[in-house]
CSV table of N, CA and C and ligand atoms in Angstrom, one decimal:
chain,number,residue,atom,x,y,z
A,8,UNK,N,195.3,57.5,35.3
A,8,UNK,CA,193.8,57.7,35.2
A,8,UNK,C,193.3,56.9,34.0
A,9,UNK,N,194.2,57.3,32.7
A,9,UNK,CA,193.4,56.1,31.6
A,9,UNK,C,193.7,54.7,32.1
A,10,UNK,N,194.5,54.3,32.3
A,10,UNK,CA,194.7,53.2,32.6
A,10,UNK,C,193.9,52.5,33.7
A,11,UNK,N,193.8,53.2,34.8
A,11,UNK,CA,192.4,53.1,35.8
A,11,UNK,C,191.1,52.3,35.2
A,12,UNK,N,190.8,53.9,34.2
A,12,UNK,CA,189.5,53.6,33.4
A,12,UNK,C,189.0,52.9,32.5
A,13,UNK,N,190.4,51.9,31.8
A,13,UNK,CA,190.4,51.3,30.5
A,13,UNK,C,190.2,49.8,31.7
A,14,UNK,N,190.9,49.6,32.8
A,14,UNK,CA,191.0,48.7,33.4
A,14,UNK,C,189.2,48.4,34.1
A,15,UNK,N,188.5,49.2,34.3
A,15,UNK,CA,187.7,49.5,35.0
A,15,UNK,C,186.7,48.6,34.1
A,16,UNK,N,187.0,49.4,32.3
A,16,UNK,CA,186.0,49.1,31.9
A,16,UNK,C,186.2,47.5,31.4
A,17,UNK,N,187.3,47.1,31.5
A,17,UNK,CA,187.7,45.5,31.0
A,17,UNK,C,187.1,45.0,32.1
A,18,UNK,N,187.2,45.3,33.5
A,18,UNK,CA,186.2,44.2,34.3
A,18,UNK,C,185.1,44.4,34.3
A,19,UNK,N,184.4,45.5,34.0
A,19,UNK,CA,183.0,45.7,33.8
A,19,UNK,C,182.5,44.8,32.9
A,20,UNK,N,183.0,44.7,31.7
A,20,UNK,CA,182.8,43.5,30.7
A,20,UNK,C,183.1,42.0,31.0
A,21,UNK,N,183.8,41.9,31.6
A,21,UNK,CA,184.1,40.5,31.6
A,21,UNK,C,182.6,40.1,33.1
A,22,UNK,N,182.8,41.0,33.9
A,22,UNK,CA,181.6,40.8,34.7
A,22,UNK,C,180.3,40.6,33.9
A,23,UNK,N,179.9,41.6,33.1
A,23,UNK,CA,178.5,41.3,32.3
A,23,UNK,C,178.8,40.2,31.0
A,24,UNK,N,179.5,39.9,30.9
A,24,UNK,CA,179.8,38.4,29.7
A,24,UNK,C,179.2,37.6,30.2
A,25,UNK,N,179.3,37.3,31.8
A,25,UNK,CA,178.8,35.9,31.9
A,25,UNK,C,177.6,35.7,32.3
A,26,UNK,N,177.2,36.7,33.1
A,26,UNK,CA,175.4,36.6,33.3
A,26,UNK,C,174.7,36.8,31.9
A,27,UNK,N,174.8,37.7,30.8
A,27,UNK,CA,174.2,38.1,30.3
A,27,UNK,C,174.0,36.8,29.4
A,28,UNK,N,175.3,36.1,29.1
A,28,UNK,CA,175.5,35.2,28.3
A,28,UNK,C,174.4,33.9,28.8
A,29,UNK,N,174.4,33.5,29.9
A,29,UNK,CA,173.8,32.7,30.7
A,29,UNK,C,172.5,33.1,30.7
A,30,UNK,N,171.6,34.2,31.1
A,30,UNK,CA,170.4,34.8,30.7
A,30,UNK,C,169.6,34.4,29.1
A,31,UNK,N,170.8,34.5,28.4
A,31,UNK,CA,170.5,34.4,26.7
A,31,UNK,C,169.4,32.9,26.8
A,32,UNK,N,168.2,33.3,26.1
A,32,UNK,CA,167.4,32.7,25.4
A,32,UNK,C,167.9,32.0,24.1
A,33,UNK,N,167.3,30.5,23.7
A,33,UNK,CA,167.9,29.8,22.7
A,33,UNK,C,167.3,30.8,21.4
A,34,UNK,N,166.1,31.5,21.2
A,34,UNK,CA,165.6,32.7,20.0
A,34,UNK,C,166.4,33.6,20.2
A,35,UNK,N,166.9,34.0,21.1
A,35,UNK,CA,167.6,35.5,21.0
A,35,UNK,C,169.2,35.0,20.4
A,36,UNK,N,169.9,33.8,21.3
A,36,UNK,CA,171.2,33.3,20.6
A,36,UNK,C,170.6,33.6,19.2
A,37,UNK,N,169.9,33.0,18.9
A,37,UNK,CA,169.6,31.9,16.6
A,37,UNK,C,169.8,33.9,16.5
A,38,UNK,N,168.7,34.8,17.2
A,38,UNK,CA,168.6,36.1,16.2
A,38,UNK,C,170.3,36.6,16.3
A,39,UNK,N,170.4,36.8,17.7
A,39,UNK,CA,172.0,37.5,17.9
A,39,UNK,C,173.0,37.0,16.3
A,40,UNK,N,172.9,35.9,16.8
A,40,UNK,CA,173.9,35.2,15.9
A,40,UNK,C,174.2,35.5,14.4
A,41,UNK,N,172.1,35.1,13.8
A,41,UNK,CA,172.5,35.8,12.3
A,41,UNK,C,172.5,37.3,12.4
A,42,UNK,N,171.8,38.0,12.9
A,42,UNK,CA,172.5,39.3,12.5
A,42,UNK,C,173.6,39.5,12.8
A,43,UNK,N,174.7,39.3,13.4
A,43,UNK,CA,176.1,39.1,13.8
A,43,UNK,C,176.4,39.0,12.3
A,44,UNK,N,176.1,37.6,11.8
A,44,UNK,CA,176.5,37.3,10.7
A,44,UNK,C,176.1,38.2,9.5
A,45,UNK,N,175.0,38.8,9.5
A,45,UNK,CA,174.2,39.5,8.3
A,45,UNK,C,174.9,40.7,8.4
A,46,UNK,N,175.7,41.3,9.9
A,46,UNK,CA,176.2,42.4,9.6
A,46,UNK,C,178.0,42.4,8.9
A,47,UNK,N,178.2,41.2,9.2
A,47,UNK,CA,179.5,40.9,8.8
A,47,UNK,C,179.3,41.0,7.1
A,48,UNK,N,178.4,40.0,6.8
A,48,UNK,CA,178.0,40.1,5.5
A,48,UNK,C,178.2,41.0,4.8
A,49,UNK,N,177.3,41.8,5.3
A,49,UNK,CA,177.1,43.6,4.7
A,49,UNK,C,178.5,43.8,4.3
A,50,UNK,N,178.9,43.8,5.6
A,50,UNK,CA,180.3,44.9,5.6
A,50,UNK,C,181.1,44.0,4.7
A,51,UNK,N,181.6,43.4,4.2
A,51,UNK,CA,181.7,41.7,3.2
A,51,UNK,C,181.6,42.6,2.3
A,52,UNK,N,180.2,42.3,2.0
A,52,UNK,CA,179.6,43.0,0.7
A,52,UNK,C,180.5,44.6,0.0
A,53,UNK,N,181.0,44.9,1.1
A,53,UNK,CA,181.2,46.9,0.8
A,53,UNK,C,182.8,46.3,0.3
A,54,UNK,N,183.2,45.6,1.0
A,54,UNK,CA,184.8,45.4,0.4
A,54,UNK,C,184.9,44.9,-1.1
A,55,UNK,N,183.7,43.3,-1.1
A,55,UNK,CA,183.7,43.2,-2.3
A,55,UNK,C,183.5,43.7,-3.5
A,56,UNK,N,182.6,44.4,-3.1
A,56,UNK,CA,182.2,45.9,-4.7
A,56,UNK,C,183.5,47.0,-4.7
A,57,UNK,N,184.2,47.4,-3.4
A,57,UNK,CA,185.3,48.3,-4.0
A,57,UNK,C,186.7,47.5,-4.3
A,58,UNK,N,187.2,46.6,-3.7
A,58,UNK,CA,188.3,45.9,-4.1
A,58,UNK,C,188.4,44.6,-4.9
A,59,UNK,N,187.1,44.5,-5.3
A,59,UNK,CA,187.0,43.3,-6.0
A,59,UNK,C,186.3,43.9,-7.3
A,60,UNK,N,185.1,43.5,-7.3
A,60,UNK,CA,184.8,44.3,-8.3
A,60,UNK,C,184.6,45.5,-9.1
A,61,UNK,N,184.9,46.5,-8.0
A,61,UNK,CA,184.9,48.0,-8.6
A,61,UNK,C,183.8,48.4,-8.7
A,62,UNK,N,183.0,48.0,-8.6
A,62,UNK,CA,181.6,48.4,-8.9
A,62,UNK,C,181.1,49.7,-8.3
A,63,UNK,N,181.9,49.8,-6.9
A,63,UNK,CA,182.1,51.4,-6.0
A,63,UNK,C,183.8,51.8,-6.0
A,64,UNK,N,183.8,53.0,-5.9
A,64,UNK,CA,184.8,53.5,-5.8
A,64,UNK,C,185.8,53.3,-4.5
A,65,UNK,N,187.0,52.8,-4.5
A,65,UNK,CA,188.0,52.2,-3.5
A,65,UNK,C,187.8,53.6,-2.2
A,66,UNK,N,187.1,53.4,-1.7
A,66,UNK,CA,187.5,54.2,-0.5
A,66,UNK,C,188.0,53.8,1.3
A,67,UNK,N,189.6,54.2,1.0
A,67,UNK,CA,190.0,53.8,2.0
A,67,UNK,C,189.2,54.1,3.5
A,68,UNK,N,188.5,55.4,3.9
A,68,UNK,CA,188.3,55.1,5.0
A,68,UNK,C,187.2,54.0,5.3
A,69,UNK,N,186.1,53.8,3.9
A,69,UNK,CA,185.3,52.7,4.2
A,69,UNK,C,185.9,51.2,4.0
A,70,UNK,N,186.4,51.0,3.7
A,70,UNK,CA,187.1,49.6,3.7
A,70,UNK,C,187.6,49.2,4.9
A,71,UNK,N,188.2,50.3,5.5
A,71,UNK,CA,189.3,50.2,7.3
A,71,UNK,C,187.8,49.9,7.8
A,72,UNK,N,186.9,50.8,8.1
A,72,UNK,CA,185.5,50.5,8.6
A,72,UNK,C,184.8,49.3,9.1
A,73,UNK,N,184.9,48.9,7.3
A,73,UNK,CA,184.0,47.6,6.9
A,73,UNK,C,185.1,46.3,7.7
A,74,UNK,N,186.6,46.7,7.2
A,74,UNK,CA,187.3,45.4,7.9
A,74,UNK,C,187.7,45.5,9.5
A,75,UNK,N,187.2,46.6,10.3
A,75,UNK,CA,187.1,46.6,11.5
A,75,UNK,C,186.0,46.3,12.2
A,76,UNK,N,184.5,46.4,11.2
A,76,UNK,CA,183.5,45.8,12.0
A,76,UNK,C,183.6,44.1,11.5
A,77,UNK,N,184.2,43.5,10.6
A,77,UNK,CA,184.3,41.9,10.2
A,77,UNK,C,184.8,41.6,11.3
A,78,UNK,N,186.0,42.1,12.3
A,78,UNK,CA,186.9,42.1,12.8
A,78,UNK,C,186.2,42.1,14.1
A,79,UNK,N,185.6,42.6,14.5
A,79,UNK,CA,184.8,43.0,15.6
A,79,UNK,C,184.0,41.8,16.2
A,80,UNK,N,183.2,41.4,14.7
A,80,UNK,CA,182.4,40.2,14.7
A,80,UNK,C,183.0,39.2,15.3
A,81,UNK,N,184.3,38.7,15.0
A,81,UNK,CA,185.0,37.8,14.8
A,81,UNK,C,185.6,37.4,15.8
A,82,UNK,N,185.8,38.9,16.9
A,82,UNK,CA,186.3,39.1,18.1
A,82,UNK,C,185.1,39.2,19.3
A,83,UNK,N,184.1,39.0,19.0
A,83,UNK,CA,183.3,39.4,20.2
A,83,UNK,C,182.4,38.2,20.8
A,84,UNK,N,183.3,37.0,20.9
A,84,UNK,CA,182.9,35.8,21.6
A,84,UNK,C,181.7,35.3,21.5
A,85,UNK,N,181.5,35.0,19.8
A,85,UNK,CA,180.3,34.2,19.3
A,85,UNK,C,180.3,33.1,20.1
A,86,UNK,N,181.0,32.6,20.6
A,86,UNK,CA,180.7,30.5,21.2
A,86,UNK,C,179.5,30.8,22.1
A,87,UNK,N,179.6,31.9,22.7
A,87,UNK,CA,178.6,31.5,23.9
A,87,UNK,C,177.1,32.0,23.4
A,88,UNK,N,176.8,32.1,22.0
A,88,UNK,CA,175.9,32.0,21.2
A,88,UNK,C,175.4,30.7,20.7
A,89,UNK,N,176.1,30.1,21.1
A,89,UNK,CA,176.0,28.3,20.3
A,89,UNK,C,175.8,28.0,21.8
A,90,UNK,N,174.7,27.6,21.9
A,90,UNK,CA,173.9,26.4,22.8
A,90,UNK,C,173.3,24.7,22.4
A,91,UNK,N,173.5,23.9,22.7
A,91,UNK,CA,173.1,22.8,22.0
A,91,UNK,C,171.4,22.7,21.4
A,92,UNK,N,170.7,23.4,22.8
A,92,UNK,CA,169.5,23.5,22.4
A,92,UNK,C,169.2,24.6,20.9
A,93,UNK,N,170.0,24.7,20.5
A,93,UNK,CA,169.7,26.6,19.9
A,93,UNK,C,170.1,25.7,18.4
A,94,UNK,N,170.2,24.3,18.2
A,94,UNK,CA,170.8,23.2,16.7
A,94,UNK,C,169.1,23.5,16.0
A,95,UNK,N,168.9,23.0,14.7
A,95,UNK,CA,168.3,22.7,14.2
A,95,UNK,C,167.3,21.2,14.6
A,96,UNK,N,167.9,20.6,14.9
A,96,UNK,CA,166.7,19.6,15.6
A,96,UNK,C,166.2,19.7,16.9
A,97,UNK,N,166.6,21.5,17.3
A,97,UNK,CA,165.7,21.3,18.5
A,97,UNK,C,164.9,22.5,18.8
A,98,UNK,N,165.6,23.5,17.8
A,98,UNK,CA,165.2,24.5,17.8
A,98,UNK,C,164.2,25.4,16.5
A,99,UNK,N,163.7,26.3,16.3
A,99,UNK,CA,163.0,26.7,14.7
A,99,UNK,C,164.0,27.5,14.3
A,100,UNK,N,163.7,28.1,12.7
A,100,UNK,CA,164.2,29.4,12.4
A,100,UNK,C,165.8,29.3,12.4
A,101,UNK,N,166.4,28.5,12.3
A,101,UNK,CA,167.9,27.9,12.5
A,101,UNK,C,168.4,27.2,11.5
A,102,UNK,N,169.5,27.4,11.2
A,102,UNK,CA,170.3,26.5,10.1
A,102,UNK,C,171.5,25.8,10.8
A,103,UNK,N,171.4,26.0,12.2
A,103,UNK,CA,172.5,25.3,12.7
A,103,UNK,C,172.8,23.7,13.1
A,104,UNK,N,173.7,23.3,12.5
A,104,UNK,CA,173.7,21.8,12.3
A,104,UNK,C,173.9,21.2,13.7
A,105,UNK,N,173.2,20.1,14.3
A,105,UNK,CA,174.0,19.7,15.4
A,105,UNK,C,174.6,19.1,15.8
A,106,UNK,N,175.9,19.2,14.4
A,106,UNK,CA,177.2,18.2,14.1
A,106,UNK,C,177.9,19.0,15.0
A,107,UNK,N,177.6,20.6,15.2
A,107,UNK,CA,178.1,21.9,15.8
A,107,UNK,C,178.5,21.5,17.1
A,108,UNK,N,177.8,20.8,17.8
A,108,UNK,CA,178.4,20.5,19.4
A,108,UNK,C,179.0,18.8,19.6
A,109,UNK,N,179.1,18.0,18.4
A,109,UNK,CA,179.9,16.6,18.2
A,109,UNK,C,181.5,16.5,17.6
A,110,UNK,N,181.6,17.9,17.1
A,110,UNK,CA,182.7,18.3,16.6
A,110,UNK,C,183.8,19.4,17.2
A,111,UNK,N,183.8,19.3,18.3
A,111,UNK,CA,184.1,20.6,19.0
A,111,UNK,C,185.8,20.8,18.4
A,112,UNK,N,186.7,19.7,18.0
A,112,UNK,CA,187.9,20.6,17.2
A,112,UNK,C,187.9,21.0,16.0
A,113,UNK,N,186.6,20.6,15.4
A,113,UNK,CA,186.7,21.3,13.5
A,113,UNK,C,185.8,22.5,14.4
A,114,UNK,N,185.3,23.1,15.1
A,114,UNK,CA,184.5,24.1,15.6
A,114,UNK,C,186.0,24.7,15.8
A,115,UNK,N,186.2,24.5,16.8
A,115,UNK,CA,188.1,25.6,17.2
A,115,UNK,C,188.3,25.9,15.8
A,116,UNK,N,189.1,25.1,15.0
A,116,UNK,CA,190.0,24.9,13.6
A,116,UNK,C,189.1,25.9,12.9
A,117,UNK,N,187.6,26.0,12.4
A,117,UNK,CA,186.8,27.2,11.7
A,117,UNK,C,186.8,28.6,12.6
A,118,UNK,N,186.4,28.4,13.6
A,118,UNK,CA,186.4,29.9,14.7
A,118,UNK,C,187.8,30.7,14.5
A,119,UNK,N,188.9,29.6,14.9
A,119,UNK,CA,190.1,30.3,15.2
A,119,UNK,C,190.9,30.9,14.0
A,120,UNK,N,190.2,30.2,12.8
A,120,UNK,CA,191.1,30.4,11.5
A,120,UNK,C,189.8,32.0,10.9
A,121,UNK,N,188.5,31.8,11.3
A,121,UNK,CA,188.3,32.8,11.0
A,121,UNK,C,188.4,34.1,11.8
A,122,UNK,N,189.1,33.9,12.9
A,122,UNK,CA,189.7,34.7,14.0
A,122,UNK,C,190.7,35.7,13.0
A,123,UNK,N,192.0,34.6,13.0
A,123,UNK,CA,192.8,34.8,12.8
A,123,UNK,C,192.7,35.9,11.2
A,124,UNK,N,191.9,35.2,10.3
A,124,UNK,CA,191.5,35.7,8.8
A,124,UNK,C,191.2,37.5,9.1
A,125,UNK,N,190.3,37.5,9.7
A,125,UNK,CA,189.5,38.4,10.2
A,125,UNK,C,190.3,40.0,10.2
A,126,UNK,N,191.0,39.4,11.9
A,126,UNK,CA,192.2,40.0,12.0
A,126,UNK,C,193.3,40.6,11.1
A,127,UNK,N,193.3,40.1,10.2
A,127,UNK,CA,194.7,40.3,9.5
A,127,UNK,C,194.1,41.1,8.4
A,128,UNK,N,192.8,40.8,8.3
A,128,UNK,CA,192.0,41.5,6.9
A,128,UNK,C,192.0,43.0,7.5
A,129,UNK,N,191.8,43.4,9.0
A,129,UNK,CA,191.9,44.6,9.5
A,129,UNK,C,193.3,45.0,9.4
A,130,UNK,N,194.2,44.3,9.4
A,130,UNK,CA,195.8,44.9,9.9
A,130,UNK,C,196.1,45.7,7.9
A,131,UNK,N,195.4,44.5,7.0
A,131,UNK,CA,195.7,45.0,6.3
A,131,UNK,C,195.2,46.4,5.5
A,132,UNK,N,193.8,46.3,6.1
A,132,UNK,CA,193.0,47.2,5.8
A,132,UNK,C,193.8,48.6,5.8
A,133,UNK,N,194.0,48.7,6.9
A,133,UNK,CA,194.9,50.0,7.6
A,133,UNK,C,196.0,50.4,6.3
A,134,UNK,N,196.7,49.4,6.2
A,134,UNK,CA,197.7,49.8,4.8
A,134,UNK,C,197.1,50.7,3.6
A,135,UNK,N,196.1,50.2,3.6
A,135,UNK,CA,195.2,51.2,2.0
A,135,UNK,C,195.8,50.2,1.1
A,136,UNK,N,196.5,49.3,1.0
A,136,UNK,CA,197.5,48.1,0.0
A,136,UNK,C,195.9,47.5,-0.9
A,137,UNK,N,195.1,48.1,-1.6
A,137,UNK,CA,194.1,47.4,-2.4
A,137,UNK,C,194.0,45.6,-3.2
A,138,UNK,N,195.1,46.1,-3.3
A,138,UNK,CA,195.5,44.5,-3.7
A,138,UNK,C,195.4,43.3,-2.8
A,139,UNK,N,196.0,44.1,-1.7
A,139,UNK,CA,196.5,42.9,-0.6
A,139,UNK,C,194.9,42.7,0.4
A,140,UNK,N,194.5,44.2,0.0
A,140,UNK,CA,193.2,43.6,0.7
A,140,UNK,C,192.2,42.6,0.3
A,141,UNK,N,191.8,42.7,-1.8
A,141,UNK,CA,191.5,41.9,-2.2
A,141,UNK,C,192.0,40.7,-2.0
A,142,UNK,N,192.9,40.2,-1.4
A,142,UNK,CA,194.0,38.6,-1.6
A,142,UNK,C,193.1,38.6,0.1
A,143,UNK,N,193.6,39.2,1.1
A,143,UNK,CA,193.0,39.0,2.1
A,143,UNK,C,191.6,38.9,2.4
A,144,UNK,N,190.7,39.3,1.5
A,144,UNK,CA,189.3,39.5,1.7
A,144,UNK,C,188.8,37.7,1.4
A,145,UNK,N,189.3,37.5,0.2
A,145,UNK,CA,189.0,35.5,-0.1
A,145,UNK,C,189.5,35.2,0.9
A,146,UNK,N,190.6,35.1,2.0
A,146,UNK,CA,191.1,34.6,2.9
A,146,UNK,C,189.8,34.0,4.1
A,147,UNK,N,188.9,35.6,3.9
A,147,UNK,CA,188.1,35.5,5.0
A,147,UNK,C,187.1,34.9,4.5
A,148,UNK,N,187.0,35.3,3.2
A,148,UNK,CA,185.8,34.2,2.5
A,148,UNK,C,185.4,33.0,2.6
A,149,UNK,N,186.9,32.5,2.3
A,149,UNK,CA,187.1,30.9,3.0
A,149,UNK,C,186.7,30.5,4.1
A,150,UNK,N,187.6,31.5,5.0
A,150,UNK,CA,187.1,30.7,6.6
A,150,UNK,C,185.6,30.7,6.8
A,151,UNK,N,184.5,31.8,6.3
A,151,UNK,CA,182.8,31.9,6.1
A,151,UNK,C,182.6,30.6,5.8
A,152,UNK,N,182.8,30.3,4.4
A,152,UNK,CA,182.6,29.2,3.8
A,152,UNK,C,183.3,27.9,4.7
A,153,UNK,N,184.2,27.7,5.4
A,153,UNK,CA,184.7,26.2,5.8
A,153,UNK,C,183.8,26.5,7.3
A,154,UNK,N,183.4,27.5,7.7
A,154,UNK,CA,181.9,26.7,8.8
A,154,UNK,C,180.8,26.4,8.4
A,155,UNK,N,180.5,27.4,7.5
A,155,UNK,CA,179.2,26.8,6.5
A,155,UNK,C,179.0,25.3,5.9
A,156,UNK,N,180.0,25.1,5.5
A,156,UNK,CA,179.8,23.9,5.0
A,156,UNK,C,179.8,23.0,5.9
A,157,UNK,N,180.6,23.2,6.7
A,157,UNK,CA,180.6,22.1,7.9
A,157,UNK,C,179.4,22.3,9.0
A,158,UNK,N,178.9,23.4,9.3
A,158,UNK,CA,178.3,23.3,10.4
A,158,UNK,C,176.9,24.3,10.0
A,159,UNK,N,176.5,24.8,8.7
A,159,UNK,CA,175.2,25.4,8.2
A,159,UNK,C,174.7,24.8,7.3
A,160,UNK,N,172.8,24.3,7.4
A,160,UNK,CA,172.0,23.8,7.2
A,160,UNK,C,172.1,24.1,5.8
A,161,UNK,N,171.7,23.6,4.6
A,161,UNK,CA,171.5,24.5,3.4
A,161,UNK,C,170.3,25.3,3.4
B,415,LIG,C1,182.0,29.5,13.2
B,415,LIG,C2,181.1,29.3,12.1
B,415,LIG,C3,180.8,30.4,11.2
B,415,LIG,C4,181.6,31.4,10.7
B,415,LIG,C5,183.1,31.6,10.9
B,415,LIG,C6,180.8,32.2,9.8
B,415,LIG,N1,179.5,31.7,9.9
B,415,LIG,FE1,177.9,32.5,8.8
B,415,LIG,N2,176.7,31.2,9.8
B,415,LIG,C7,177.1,30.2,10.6
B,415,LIG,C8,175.9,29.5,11.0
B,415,LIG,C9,175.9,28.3,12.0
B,415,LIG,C10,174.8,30.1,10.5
B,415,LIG,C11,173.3,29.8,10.7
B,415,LIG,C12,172.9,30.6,12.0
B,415,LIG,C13,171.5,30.2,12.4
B,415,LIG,O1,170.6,30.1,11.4
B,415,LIG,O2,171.2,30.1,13.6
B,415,LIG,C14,175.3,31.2,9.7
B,415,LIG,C15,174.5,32.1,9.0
B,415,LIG,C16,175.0,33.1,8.2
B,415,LIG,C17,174.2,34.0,7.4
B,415,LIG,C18,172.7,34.0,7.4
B,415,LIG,C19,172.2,34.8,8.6
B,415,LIG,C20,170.6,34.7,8.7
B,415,LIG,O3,170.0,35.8,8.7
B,415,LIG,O4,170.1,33.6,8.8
B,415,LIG,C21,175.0,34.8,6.7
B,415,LIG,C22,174.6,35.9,5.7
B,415,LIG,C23,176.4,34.4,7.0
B,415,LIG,N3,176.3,33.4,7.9
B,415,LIG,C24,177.5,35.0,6.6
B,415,LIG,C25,178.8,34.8,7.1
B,415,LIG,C26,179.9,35.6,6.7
B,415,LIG,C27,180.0,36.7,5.6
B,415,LIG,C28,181.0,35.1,7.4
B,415,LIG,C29,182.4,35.5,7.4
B,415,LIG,C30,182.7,36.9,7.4
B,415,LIG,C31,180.5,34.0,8.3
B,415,LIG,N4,179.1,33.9,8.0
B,415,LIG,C32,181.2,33.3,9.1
B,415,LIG,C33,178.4,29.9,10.9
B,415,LIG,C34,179.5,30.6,10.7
């Protein structure tokens, strides 16, 4: 029966991925995108004030939270957000470079590494290991920063 319904709901999804994705407007990708981003941010933000700076108090269940919605971000098939029309020379309101669709392996190499970063900031999360979360939090920092620089407008 779960199994059924867990199966049910994985093709229900993979069925609405592709129309909806296809539907997508080049304004609604640019908005989807940065709030995607602005929410990752946030949740960014909540790690760095308790494991980094202290500035709030370490609370494990908000940290697992914050590194499962980074995680989520990371996981929820941004590419089909990136349209060529949706670059900065064709589109408004956009920082997206349109080096973004002439570079398609430094695009894999940033996506996949911030996949990967992402991920592991959640595995670690779960530990409560403070330390290891701070060491893993720059991890993901990086990968933010190595698309930015490569592929976001200043
Ligand atoms: C695969 C590339 C890529 C990765 C990885 C990435 N970003 Fe970005 N980010 C972009 C691009 C491109 C834009 C500009 C989007 C636009 O203006 O359409 C952007 C925009 C943003 C913005 C501004 C959003 C707005 O409202 O305009 C923030 C904040 C941000 N990113 C934070 C992050 C953080 C934090 C991470 C990591 C947890 C991250 N990004 C990972 C490419 C990336």
């Amino acid at each position: 029966m779960m199994k059924t319904t867990a199966l049910a709901a994985a093709l229900a999804a993979v069925a609405l991925a592709t129309p909806v994705a296809a539907q997508m407007d080049v304004e609604d990708q640019i908005e989807t995108r940065q709030s995607a981003y602005q929410f990752a941010a946030w949740n960014m933000g909540k790690i760095k004030a308790q494991a980094i700076d202290g500035s709030v108090a370490y609370d494990q269940q908000q940290i697992q939270a914050a590194a499962n919605a980074i995680a989520a971000v990371a996981n929820s098939g941004m590419s089909t957000l990136y349209s060529r029309d949706s670059a900065n020379d064709r589109a408004d309101n956009t920082r997206l470079k349109p080096n973004f669709f002439e570079e398609p392996m430094k695009v894999q190499e940033v996506a996949v590494n911030f996949v990967r970063e992402a991920n592991k900031l959640q595995e670690v999360a779960a530990t409560g290991d403070k330390a290891a979360v701070a060491q893993q939090f720059a991890k993901v920092g990086e990968s933010c920063k190595a698309c930015h620089d490569n592929f976001r407008a200043d």
